[in-house]
mmCIF file with all atom_site columns, C-alpha atoms in Angstrom:
data_model
loop_
_atom_site.group_PDB
_atom_site.id
_atom_site.type_symbol
_atom_site.label_atom_id
_atom_site.label_alt_id
_atom_site.label_comp_id
_atom_site.label_asym_id
_atom_site.label_entity_id
_atom_site.label_seq_id
_atom_site.pdbx_PDB_ins_code
_atom_site.Cartn_x
_atom_site.Cartn_y
_atom_site.Cartn_z
_atom_site.occupancy
_atom_site.B_iso_or_equiv
_atom_site.pdbx_formal_charge
_atom_site.auth_seq_id
_atom_site.auth_comp_id
_atom_site.auth_asym_id
_atom_site.auth_atom_id
_atom_site.pdbx_PDB_model_num
ATOM 1   C CA . SER A 1 1   ? 92.870  188.398 21.844  1.00 0.00 ? 20  SER A CA 1
ATOM 2   C CA . SER A 1 2   ? 96.380  187.549 20.767  1.00 0.00 ? 21  SER A CA 1
ATOM 3   C CA . SER A 1 3   ? 99.454  186.512 22.681  1.00 0.00 ? 22  SER A CA 1
ATOM 4   C CA . LYS A 1 4   ? 103.212 186.862 22.501  1.00 0.00 ? 23  LYS A CA 1
ATOM 5   C CA . ASN A 1 5   ? 105.856 185.778 25.008  1.00 0.00 ? 24  ASN A CA 1
ATOM 6   C CA . ASN A 1 6   ? 103.166 184.556 27.455  1.00 0.00 ? 25  ASN A CA 1
ATOM 7   C CA . THR A 1 7   ? 101.470 187.977 27.455  1.00 0.00 ? 26  THR A CA 1
ATOM 8   C CA . SER A 1 8   ? 97.989  188.114 25.957  1.00 0.00 ? 27  SER A CA 1
ATOM 9   C CA . VAL A 1 9   ? 96.332  191.233 24.575  1.00 0.00 ? 28  VAL A CA 1
ATOM 10  C CA . ILE A 1 10  ? 92.569  191.616 24.751  1.00 0.00 ? 29  ILE A CA 1
ATOM 11  C CA . ILE A 1 11  ? 91.044  194.608 22.930  1.00 0.00 ? 30  ILE A CA 1
ATOM 12  C CA . THR A 1 12  ? 87.403  195.354 23.726  1.00 0.00 ? 31  THR A CA 1
ATOM 13  C CA . LYS A 1 13  ? 87.487  199.046 22.795  1.00 0.00 ? 32  LYS A CA 1
ATOM 14  C CA . PRO A 1 14  ? 85.406  199.635 19.631  1.00 0.00 ? 33  PRO A CA 1
ATOM 15  C CA . GLY A 1 15  ? 87.029  201.346 16.645  1.00 0.00 ? 34  GLY A CA 1
ATOM 16  C CA . ILE A 1 16  ? 89.977  199.001 16.178  1.00 0.00 ? 35  ILE A CA 1
ATOM 17  C CA . SER A 1 17  ? 89.908  196.437 13.403  1.00 0.00 ? 36  SER A CA 1
ATOM 18  C CA . ASP A 1 18  ? 92.308  193.487 13.072  1.00 0.00 ? 37  ASP A CA 1
ATOM 19  C CA . LYS A 1 19  ? 92.566  193.060 16.853  1.00 0.00 ? 38  LYS A CA 1
ATOM 20  C CA . ASP A 1 20  ? 94.286  189.685 16.461  1.00 0.00 ? 39  ASP A CA 1
ATOM 21  C CA . THR A 1 21  ? 97.488  191.400 15.256  1.00 0.00 ? 40  THR A CA 1
ATOM 22  C CA . ALA A 1 22  ? 98.015  193.108 18.636  1.00 0.00 ? 41  ALA A CA 1
ATOM 23  C CA . SER A 1 23  ? 100.836 191.870 20.850  1.00 0.00 ? 42  SER A CA 1
ATOM 24  C CA . ALA A 1 24  ? 102.660 192.836 24.014  1.00 0.00 ? 43  ALA A CA 1
ATOM 25  C CA . TYR A 1 25  ? 105.852 191.937 25.805  1.00 0.00 ? 44  TYR A CA 1
ATOM 26  C CA . VAL A 1 26  ? 106.346 192.538 29.521  1.00 0.00 ? 45  VAL A CA 1
ATOM 27  C CA . SER A 1 27  ? 109.910 193.175 30.667  1.00 0.00 ? 46  SER A CA 1
ATOM 28  C CA . GLY A 1 28  ? 110.856 193.214 34.318  1.00 0.00 ? 47  GLY A CA 1
ATOM 29  C CA . SER A 1 29  ? 109.072 189.980 35.227  1.00 0.00 ? 48  SER A CA 1
ATOM 30  C CA . SER A 1 30  ? 108.899 186.384 34.032  1.00 0.00 ? 49  SER A CA 1
ATOM 31  C CA . ASP A 1 31  ? 105.232 186.022 35.010  1.00 0.00 ? 50  ASP A CA 1
ATOM 32  C CA . ASN A 1 32  ? 102.425 185.663 32.498  1.00 0.00 ? 51  ASN A CA 1
ATOM 33  C CA . PHE A 1 33  ? 100.126 188.642 32.047  1.00 0.00 ? 52  PHE A CA 1
ATOM 34  C CA . VAL A 1 34  ? 97.071  189.870 30.191  1.00 0.00 ? 53  VAL A CA 1
ATOM 35  C CA . VAL A 1 35  ? 96.989  193.407 28.772  1.00 0.00 ? 54  VAL A CA 1
ATOM 36  C CA . LYS A 1 36  ? 93.459  194.743 28.369  1.00 0.00 ? 55  LYS A CA 1
ATOM 37  C CA . ILE A 1 37  ? 92.694  197.693 26.097  1.00 0.00 ? 56  ILE A CA 1
ATOM 38  C CA . SER A 1 38  ? 89.167  198.786 26.887  1.00 0.00 ? 57  SER A CA 1
ATOM 39  C CA . GLU A 1 39  ? 86.683  201.637 26.788  1.00 0.00 ? 58  GLU A CA 1
ATOM 40  C CA . SER A 1 40  ? 86.182  203.740 29.896  1.00 0.00 ? 59  SER A CA 1
ATOM 41  C CA . LEU A 1 41  ? 84.252  206.974 30.452  1.00 0.00 ? 60  LEU A CA 1
ATOM 42  C CA . ASP A 1 42  ? 86.826  208.052 33.045  1.00 0.00 ? 61  ASP A CA 1
ATOM 43  C CA . ALA A 1 43  ? 89.669  207.454 30.574  1.00 0.00 ? 62  ALA A CA 1
ATOM 44  C CA . ALA A 1 44  ? 87.825  209.393 27.855  1.00 0.00 ? 63  ALA A CA 1
ATOM 45  C CA . ASP A 1 45  ? 87.250  212.355 30.206  1.00 0.00 ? 64  ASP A CA 1
ATOM 46  C CA . GLU A 1 46  ? 90.856  212.393 31.447  1.00 0.00 ? 65  GLU A CA 1
ATOM 47  C CA . VAL A 1 47  ? 92.260  212.186 27.913  1.00 0.00 ? 66  VAL A CA 1
ATOM 48  C CA . GLN A 1 48  ? 90.035  215.029 26.723  1.00 0.00 ? 67  GLN A CA 1
ATOM 49  C CA . ARG A 1 49  ? 91.005  217.282 29.647  1.00 0.00 ? 68  ARG A CA 1
ATOM 50  C CA . ALA A 1 50  ? 94.726  216.549 29.186  1.00 0.00 ? 69  ALA A CA 1
ATOM 51  C CA . LEU A 1 51  ? 94.556  217.263 25.446  1.00 0.00 ? 70  LEU A CA 1
ATOM 52  C CA . GLN A 1 52  ? 92.682  220.522 26.118  1.00 0.00 ? 71  GLN A CA 1
ATOM 53  C CA . LYS A 1 53  ? 95.465  221.586 28.487  1.00 0.00 ? 72  LYS A CA 1
ATOM 54  C CA . LYS A 1 54  ? 98.065  220.939 25.815  1.00 0.00 ? 73  LYS A CA 1
ATOM 55  C CA . TYR A 1 55  ? 96.092  222.203 22.804  1.00 0.00 ? 74  TYR A CA 1
ATOM 56  C CA . SER A 1 56  ? 93.738  225.087 23.422  1.00 0.00 ? 75  SER A CA 1
ATOM 57  C CA . ASP A 1 57  ? 92.159  224.603 19.982  1.00 0.00 ? 76  ASP A CA 1
ATOM 58  C CA . MET A 1 58  ? 90.682  221.082 20.021  1.00 0.00 ? 77  MET A CA 1
ATOM 59  C CA . SER A 1 59  ? 89.076  221.517 16.574  1.00 0.00 ? 78  SER A CA 1
ATOM 60  C CA . ARG A 1 60  ? 92.295  220.251 14.921  1.00 0.00 ? 79  ARG A CA 1
ATOM 61  C CA . ILE A 1 61  ? 92.782  217.290 17.285  1.00 0.00 ? 80  ILE A CA 1
ATOM 62  C CA . LYS A 1 62  ? 91.469  213.836 16.471  1.00 0.00 ? 81  LYS A CA 1
ATOM 63  C CA . TYR A 1 63  ? 92.017  211.302 19.217  1.00 0.00 ? 82  TYR A CA 1
ATOM 64  C CA . PHE A 1 64  ? 91.250  207.797 20.392  1.00 0.00 ? 83  PHE A CA 1
ATOM 65  C CA . ALA A 1 65  ? 91.007  207.389 24.178  1.00 0.00 ? 84  ALA A CA 1
ATOM 66  C CA . MET A 1 66  ? 91.466  204.013 25.854  1.00 0.00 ? 85  MET A CA 1
ATOM 67  C CA . ASP A 1 67  ? 92.164  202.430 29.181  1.00 0.00 ? 86  ASP A CA 1
ATOM 68  C CA . ILE A 1 68  ? 95.172  200.105 29.237  1.00 0.00 ? 87  ILE A CA 1
ATOM 69  C CA . SER A 1 69  ? 95.384  197.824 32.256  1.00 0.00 ? 88  SER A CA 1
ATOM 70  C CA . LEU A 1 70  ? 97.584  194.911 33.284  1.00 0.00 ? 89  LEU A CA 1
ATOM 71  C CA . TYR A 1 71  ? 96.061  191.722 34.709  1.00 0.00 ? 90  TYR A CA 1
ATOM 72  C CA . ASP A 1 72  ? 97.331  188.408 35.973  1.00 0.00 ? 91  ASP A CA 1
ATOM 73  C CA . ALA A 1 73  ? 97.652  185.409 33.648  1.00 0.00 ? 92  ALA A CA 1
ATOM 74  C CA . ARG A 1 74  ? 93.953  184.523 34.068  1.00 0.00 ? 93  ARG A CA 1
ATOM 75  C CA . GLY A 1 75  ? 92.865  188.070 33.246  1.00 0.00 ? 94  GLY A CA 1
ATOM 76  C CA . VAL A 1 76  ? 90.918  188.334 36.509  1.00 0.00 ? 95  VAL A CA 1
ATOM 77  C CA . ASN A 1 77  ? 93.024  190.261 39.007  1.00 0.00 ? 96  ASN A CA 1
ATOM 78  C CA . LYS A 1 78  ? 94.220  193.728 38.058  1.00 0.00 ? 97  LYS A CA 1
ATOM 79  C CA . ILE A 1 79  ? 97.909  194.361 38.780  1.00 0.00 ? 98  ILE A CA 1
ATOM 80  C CA . THR A 1 80  ? 98.248  197.592 40.734  1.00 0.00 ? 99  THR A CA 1
ATOM 81  C CA . ASP A 1 81  ? 101.914 197.411 41.704  1.00 0.00 ? 100 ASP A CA 1
ATOM 82  C CA . THR A 1 82  ? 103.672 197.790 38.362  1.00 0.00 ? 101 THR A CA 1
ATOM 83  C CA . ASP A 1 83  ? 106.983 199.180 39.626  1.00 0.00 ? 102 ASP A CA 1
ATOM 84  C CA . GLY A 1 84  ? 109.836 197.911 37.472  1.00 0.00 ? 103 GLY A CA 1
ATOM 85  C CA . LEU A 1 85  ? 107.526 196.617 34.733  1.00 0.00 ? 104 LEU A CA 1
ATOM 86  C CA . LYS A 1 86  ? 107.580 197.895 31.182  1.00 0.00 ? 105 LYS A CA 1
ATOM 87  C CA . VAL A 1 87  ? 105.073 196.708 28.623  1.00 0.00 ? 106 VAL A CA 1
ATOM 88  C CA . ASN A 1 88  ? 105.913 197.044 24.946  1.00 0.00 ? 107 ASN A CA 1
ATOM 89  C CA . ILE A 1 89  ? 102.572 197.161 23.150  1.00 0.00 ? 108 ILE A CA 1
ATOM 90  C CA . THR A 1 90  ? 102.015 196.814 19.418  1.00 0.00 ? 109 THR A CA 1
ATOM 91  C CA . MET A 1 91  ? 98.459  197.410 18.297  1.00 0.00 ? 110 MET A CA 1
ATOM 92  C CA . PRO A 1 92  ? 96.606  198.341 15.113  1.00 0.00 ? 111 PRO A CA 1
ATOM 93  C CA . ILE A 1 93  ? 96.212  202.070 14.539  1.00 0.00 ? 112 ILE A CA 1
ATOM 94  C CA . PRO A 1 94  ? 92.557  202.916 15.288  1.00 0.00 ? 113 PRO A CA 1
ATOM 95  C CA . ASP A 1 95  ? 90.427  202.885 12.144  1.00 0.00 ? 114 ASP A CA 1
ATOM 96  C CA . ALA A 1 96  ? 89.589  206.614 12.238  1.00 0.00 ? 115 ALA A CA 1
ATOM 97  C CA . LEU A 1 97  ? 93.279  207.585 12.483  1.00 0.00 ? 116 LEU A CA 1
ATOM 98  C CA . ARG A 1 98  ? 94.833  205.250 9.909   1.00 0.00 ? 117 ARG A CA 1
ATOM 99  C CA . GLU A 1 99  ? 94.723  207.863 7.167   1.00 0.00 ? 118 GLU A CA 1
ATOM 100 C CA . TYR A 1 100 ? 97.158  210.012 9.182   1.00 0.00 ? 119 TYR A CA 1
ATOM 101 C CA . ALA A 1 101 ? 99.836  207.275 9.211   1.00 0.00 ? 120 ALA A CA 1
ATOM 102 C CA . GLY A 1 102 ? 103.060 208.520 10.812  1.00 0.00 ? 121 GLY A CA 1
ATOM 103 C CA . ASN A 1 103 ? 101.458 211.718 12.127  1.00 0.00 ? 122 ASN A CA 1
ATOM 104 C CA . ASN A 1 104 ? 99.832  209.757 14.948  1.00 0.00 ? 123 ASN A CA 1
ATOM 105 C CA . ARG A 1 105 ? 101.159 210.328 18.441  1.00 0.00 ? 124 ARG A CA 1
ATOM 106 C CA . VAL A 1 106 ? 100.753 208.370 21.662  1.00 0.00 ? 125 VAL A CA 1
ATOM 107 C CA . GLY A 1 107 ? 100.237 209.857 25.091  1.00 0.00 ? 126 GLY A CA 1
ATOM 108 C CA . ALA A 1 108 ? 99.495  208.716 28.620  1.00 0.00 ? 127 ALA A CA 1
ATOM 109 C CA . VAL A 1 109 ? 97.594  210.820 31.130  1.00 0.00 ? 128 VAL A CA 1
ATOM 110 C CA . VAL A 1 110 ? 99.566  211.099 34.375  1.00 0.00 ? 129 VAL A CA 1
ATOM 111 C CA . ASP A 1 111 ? 98.220  213.334 37.150  1.00 0.00 ? 130 ASP A CA 1
ATOM 112 C CA . GLY A 1 112 ? 96.048  215.175 34.639  1.00 0.00 ? 131 GLY A CA 1
ATOM 113 C CA . GLU A 1 113 ? 98.964  215.933 32.289  1.00 0.00 ? 132 GLU A CA 1
ATOM 114 C CA . LEU A 1 114 ? 99.610  214.441 28.865  1.00 0.00 ? 133 LEU A CA 1
ATOM 115 C CA . GLU A 1 115 ? 102.886 212.515 28.849  1.00 0.00 ? 134 GLU A CA 1
ATOM 116 C CA . THR A 1 116 ? 104.036 212.123 25.246  1.00 0.00 ? 135 THR A CA 1
ATOM 117 C CA . LEU A 1 117 ? 105.515 208.769 24.282  1.00 0.00 ? 136 LEU A CA 1
ATOM 118 C CA . THR A 1 118 ? 107.712 207.925 21.301  1.00 0.00 ? 137 THR A CA 1
ATOM 119 C CA . PRO A 1 119 ? 105.887 205.500 19.016  1.00 0.00 ? 138 PRO A CA 1
ATOM 120 C CA . LYS A 1 120 ? 107.210 203.330 16.217  1.00 0.00 ? 139 LYS A CA 1
ATOM 121 C CA . PHE A 1 121 ? 105.184 202.518 13.147  1.00 0.00 ? 140 PHE A CA 1
ATOM 122 C CA . THR A 1 122 ? 105.040 199.188 11.388  1.00 0.00 ? 141 THR A CA 1
ATOM 123 C CA . THR A 1 123 ? 102.805 197.028 9.230   1.00 0.00 ? 142 THR A CA 1
ATOM 124 C CA . ILE A 1 124 ? 101.779 193.584 10.464  1.00 0.00 ? 143 ILE A CA 1
ATOM 125 C CA . ASN A 1 125 ? 100.105 191.334 7.894   1.00 0.00 ? 144 ASN A CA 1
ATOM 126 C CA . GLY A 1 126 ? 99.138  194.442 5.940   1.00 0.00 ? 145 GLY A CA 1
ATOM 127 C CA . VAL A 1 127 ? 97.681  196.155 9.032   1.00 0.00 ? 146 VAL A CA 1
ATOM 128 C CA . PRO A 1 128 ? 99.131  199.595 9.897   1.00 0.00 ? 147 PRO A CA 1
ATOM 129 C CA . SER A 1 129 ? 100.239 199.342 13.520  1.00 0.00 ? 148 SER A CA 1
ATOM 130 C CA . ILE A 1 130 ? 101.812 201.435 16.229  1.00 0.00 ? 149 ILE A CA 1
ATOM 131 C CA . SER A 1 131 ? 104.210 200.341 18.990  1.00 0.00 ? 150 SER A CA 1
ATOM 132 C CA . PHE A 1 132 ? 104.971 202.089 22.265  1.00 0.00 ? 151 PHE A CA 1
ATOM 133 C CA . THR A 1 133 ? 106.196 201.318 25.776  1.00 0.00 ? 152 THR A CA 1
ATOM 134 C CA . ALA A 1 134 ? 103.863 201.682 28.740  1.00 0.00 ? 153 ALA A CA 1
ATOM 135 C CA . THR A 1 135 ? 105.625 202.125 32.077  1.00 0.00 ? 154 THR A CA 1
ATOM 136 C CA . HIS A 1 136 ? 102.442 202.665 34.100  1.00 0.00 ? 155 HIS A CA 1
ATOM 137 C CA . PHE A 1 137 ? 98.785  201.955 33.575  1.00 0.00 ? 156 PHE A CA 1
ATOM 138 C CA . SER A 1 138 ? 96.370  204.801 33.151  1.00 0.00 ? 157 SER A CA 1
ATOM 139 C CA . PRO A 1 139 ? 94.351  206.345 30.344  1.00 0.00 ? 158 PRO A CA 1
ATOM 140 C CA . TYR A 1 140 ? 96.202  206.369 27.036  1.00 0.00 ? 159 TYR A CA 1
ATOM 141 C CA . THR A 1 141 ? 95.469  208.064 23.755  1.00 0.00 ? 160 THR A CA 1
ATOM 142 C CA . ILE A 1 142 ? 96.497  207.855 20.141  1.00 0.00 ? 161 ILE A CA 1
ATOM 143 C CA . TYR A 1 143 ? 95.956  211.274 18.612  1.00 0.00 ? 162 TYR A CA 1
ATOM 144 C CA . VAL A 1 144 ? 96.861  213.520 15.705  1.00 0.00 ? 163 VAL A CA 1
ATOM 145 C CA . ASP A 1 145 ? 97.092  217.281 15.293  1.00 0.00 ? 164 ASP A CA 1
ATOM 146 C CA . THR A 1 146 ? 95.510  217.592 11.845  1.00 0.00 ? 165 THR A CA 1
ATOM 147 C CA . GLY A 1 147 ? 96.666  221.213 11.575  1.00 0.00 ? 166 GLY A CA 1
ATOM 148 C CA . ASN A 1 148 ? 100.291 220.065 11.621  1.00 0.00 ? 167 ASN A CA 1
ATOM 149 C CA . ALA A 1 149 ? 99.894  216.787 9.748   1.00 0.00 ? 168 ALA A CA 1
ATOM 150 C CA . VAL A 1 150 ? 102.339 216.200 6.927   1.00 0.00 ? 169 VAL A CA 1
ATOM 151 C CA . VAL A 1 151 ? 102.131 213.790 4.053   1.00 0.00 ? 170 VAL A CA 1
ATOM 152 C CA . SER A 1 152 ? 103.956 210.733 5.248   1.00 0.00 ? 171 SER A CA 1
ATOM 153 C CA . ASP A 1 153 ? 105.046 207.531 3.582   1.00 0.00 ? 172 ASP A CA 1
ATOM 154 C CA . THR A 1 154 ? 105.851 205.933 6.933   1.00 0.00 ? 173 THR A CA 1
ATOM 155 C CA . LEU A 1 155 ? 103.597 202.973 6.244   1.00 0.00 ? 174 LEU A CA 1
ATOM 156 C CA . ASP A 1 156 ? 103.965 202.839 2.479   1.00 0.00 ? 175 ASP A CA 1
ATOM 157 C CA . ALA A 1 157 ? 107.129 203.952 0.729   1.00 0.00 ? 176 ALA A CA 1
ATOM 158 C CA . THR A 1 158 ? 105.641 203.623 -2.767  1.00 0.00 ? 177 THR A CA 1
ATOM 159 C CA . PRO A 1 159 ? 105.986 206.908 -4.706  1.00 0.00 ? 178 PRO A CA 1
ATOM 160 C CA . LYS A 1 160 ? 102.603 208.553 -5.247  1.00 0.00 ? 179 LYS A CA 1
ATOM 161 C CA . THR A 1 161 ? 103.627 210.874 -8.104  1.00 0.00 ? 180 THR A CA 1
ATOM 162 C CA . GLY A 1 162 ? 105.589 210.726 -11.314 1.00 0.00 ? 181 GLY A CA 1
ATOM 163 C CA . ASP A 1 163 ? 108.393 212.863 -9.883  1.00 0.00 ? 182 ASP A CA 1
ATOM 164 C CA . ILE A 1 164 ? 111.859 211.658 -10.755 1.00 0.00 ? 183 ILE A CA 1
ATOM 165 C CA . HIS A 1 165 ? 114.381 211.587 -7.956  1.00 0.00 ? 184 HIS A CA 1
ATOM 166 C CA . PRO A 1 166 ? 117.729 213.319 -8.716  1.00 0.00 ? 185 PRO A CA 1
ATOM 167 C CA . LYS A 1 167 ? 119.590 210.038 -8.226  1.00 0.00 ? 186 LYS A CA 1
ATOM 168 C CA . TRP A 1 168 ? 117.981 208.751 -11.439 1.00 0.00 ? 187 TRP A CA 1
ATOM 169 C CA . PHE A 1 169 ? 119.334 211.735 -13.398 1.00 0.00 ? 188 PHE A CA 1
ATOM 170 C CA . LEU A 1 170 ? 122.795 210.974 -12.037 1.00 0.00 ? 189 LEU A CA 1
ATOM 171 C CA . SER A 1 171 ? 122.438 207.274 -12.909 1.00 0.00 ? 190 SER A CA 1
ATOM 172 C CA . LEU A 1 172 ? 121.241 208.101 -16.410 1.00 0.00 ? 191 LEU A CA 1
ATOM 173 C CA . GLY A 1 173 ? 124.115 210.542 -16.925 1.00 0.00 ? 192 GLY A CA 1
ATOM 174 C CA . LEU A 1 174 ? 126.721 208.018 -15.790 1.00 0.00 ? 193 LEU A CA 1
ATOM 175 C CA . ALA A 1 175 ? 125.191 205.351 -18.032 1.00 0.00 ? 194 ALA A CA 1
ATOM 176 C CA . CYS A 1 176 ? 125.410 207.692 -21.051 1.00 0.00 ? 195 CYS A CA 1
ATOM 177 C CA . ILE A 1 177 ? 129.032 208.525 -20.314 1.00 0.00 ? 196 ILE A CA 1
ATOM 178 C CA . SER A 1 178 ? 129.828 204.810 -20.009 1.00 0.00 ? 197 SER A CA 1
ATOM 179 C CA . ILE A 1 179 ? 128.245 204.066 -23.376 1.00 0.00 ? 198 ILE A CA 1
ATOM 180 C CA . ILE A 1 180 ? 130.065 206.946 -25.046 1.00 0.00 ? 199 ILE A CA 1
ATOM 181 C CA . LEU A 1 181 ? 133.422 205.861 -23.615 1.00 0.00 ? 200 LEU A CA 1
ATOM 182 C CA . PHE A 1 182 ? 132.787 202.243 -24.562 1.00 0.00 ? 201 PHE A CA 1
ATOM 183 C CA . THR A 1 183 ? 131.911 203.036 -28.178 1.00 0.00 ? 202 THR A CA 1
ATOM 184 C CA . LYS A 1 184 ? 134.549 205.717 -28.673 1.00 0.00 ? 203 LYS A CA 1
ATOM 185 C CA . ARG A 1 185 ? 137.396 204.528 -30.851 1.00 0.00 ? 204 ARG A CA 1
ATOM 186 C CA . ASP A 1 186 ? 140.929 205.052 -29.796 1.00 0.00 ? 205 ASP A CA 1
ATOM 187 C CA . ARG A 1 187 ? 143.006 207.287 -32.045 1.00 0.00 ? 206 ARG A CA 1
ATOM 188 C CA . LYS A 1 188 ? 145.476 205.448 -34.152 1.00 0.00 ? 207 LYS A CA 1
ATOM 189 C CA . TYR A 1 189 ? 148.928 206.881 -33.933 1.00 0.00 ? 208 TYR A CA 1
ATOM 190 C CA . THR A 1 190 ? 151.495 206.251 -36.595 1.00 0.00 ? 209 THR A CA 1
ATOM 191 C CA . ILE A 1 191 ? 155.107 206.231 -35.673 1.00 0.00 ? 210 ILE A CA 1
ATOM 192 C CA . LYS A 1 192 ? 157.386 207.982 -38.134 1.00 0.00 ? 211 LYS A CA 1
ATOM 193 C CA . ALA A 1 193 ? 160.809 206.601 -38.504 1.00 0.00 ? 212 ALA A CA 1
#
């Protein structure tokens, strides 16, 4: 588990490495909380059904289902009345989905429907991570539509090819012009009397 701003995060769901980099911040209350990310058969079933409603062809969908719950500071009593609470969660991208980088999406299952959230991507101590805001506690999923995945440098902006960006051509051209102008000799004019 890890903690931030008096909110601890405990991840027991298998398939996530570097669990100690996870953090959460609860807004809407000054109490201390524990966020638990765990495995649940009910959550897995609900996530699968919601994804099937949204995507008829599940062969392209890779997903990671989890149950996210909020507990009191001791991690014993589950908080059921979460009105007015928002939990900003940052967690490692599940191991099986890390290769898809910024193509990952986050969704919550609400009344059998997939509610799409807007995630942010970051790297914490070299660990690719994803951040999102949970406004209620139910099954959540991190998923990717591999049929619409695009090559993304969201987590690593290092160029992967030898392609030269047009700005370098412009820079090289301006440098050449500067050298030519610097070395060019002024014409000498003679004044006739």
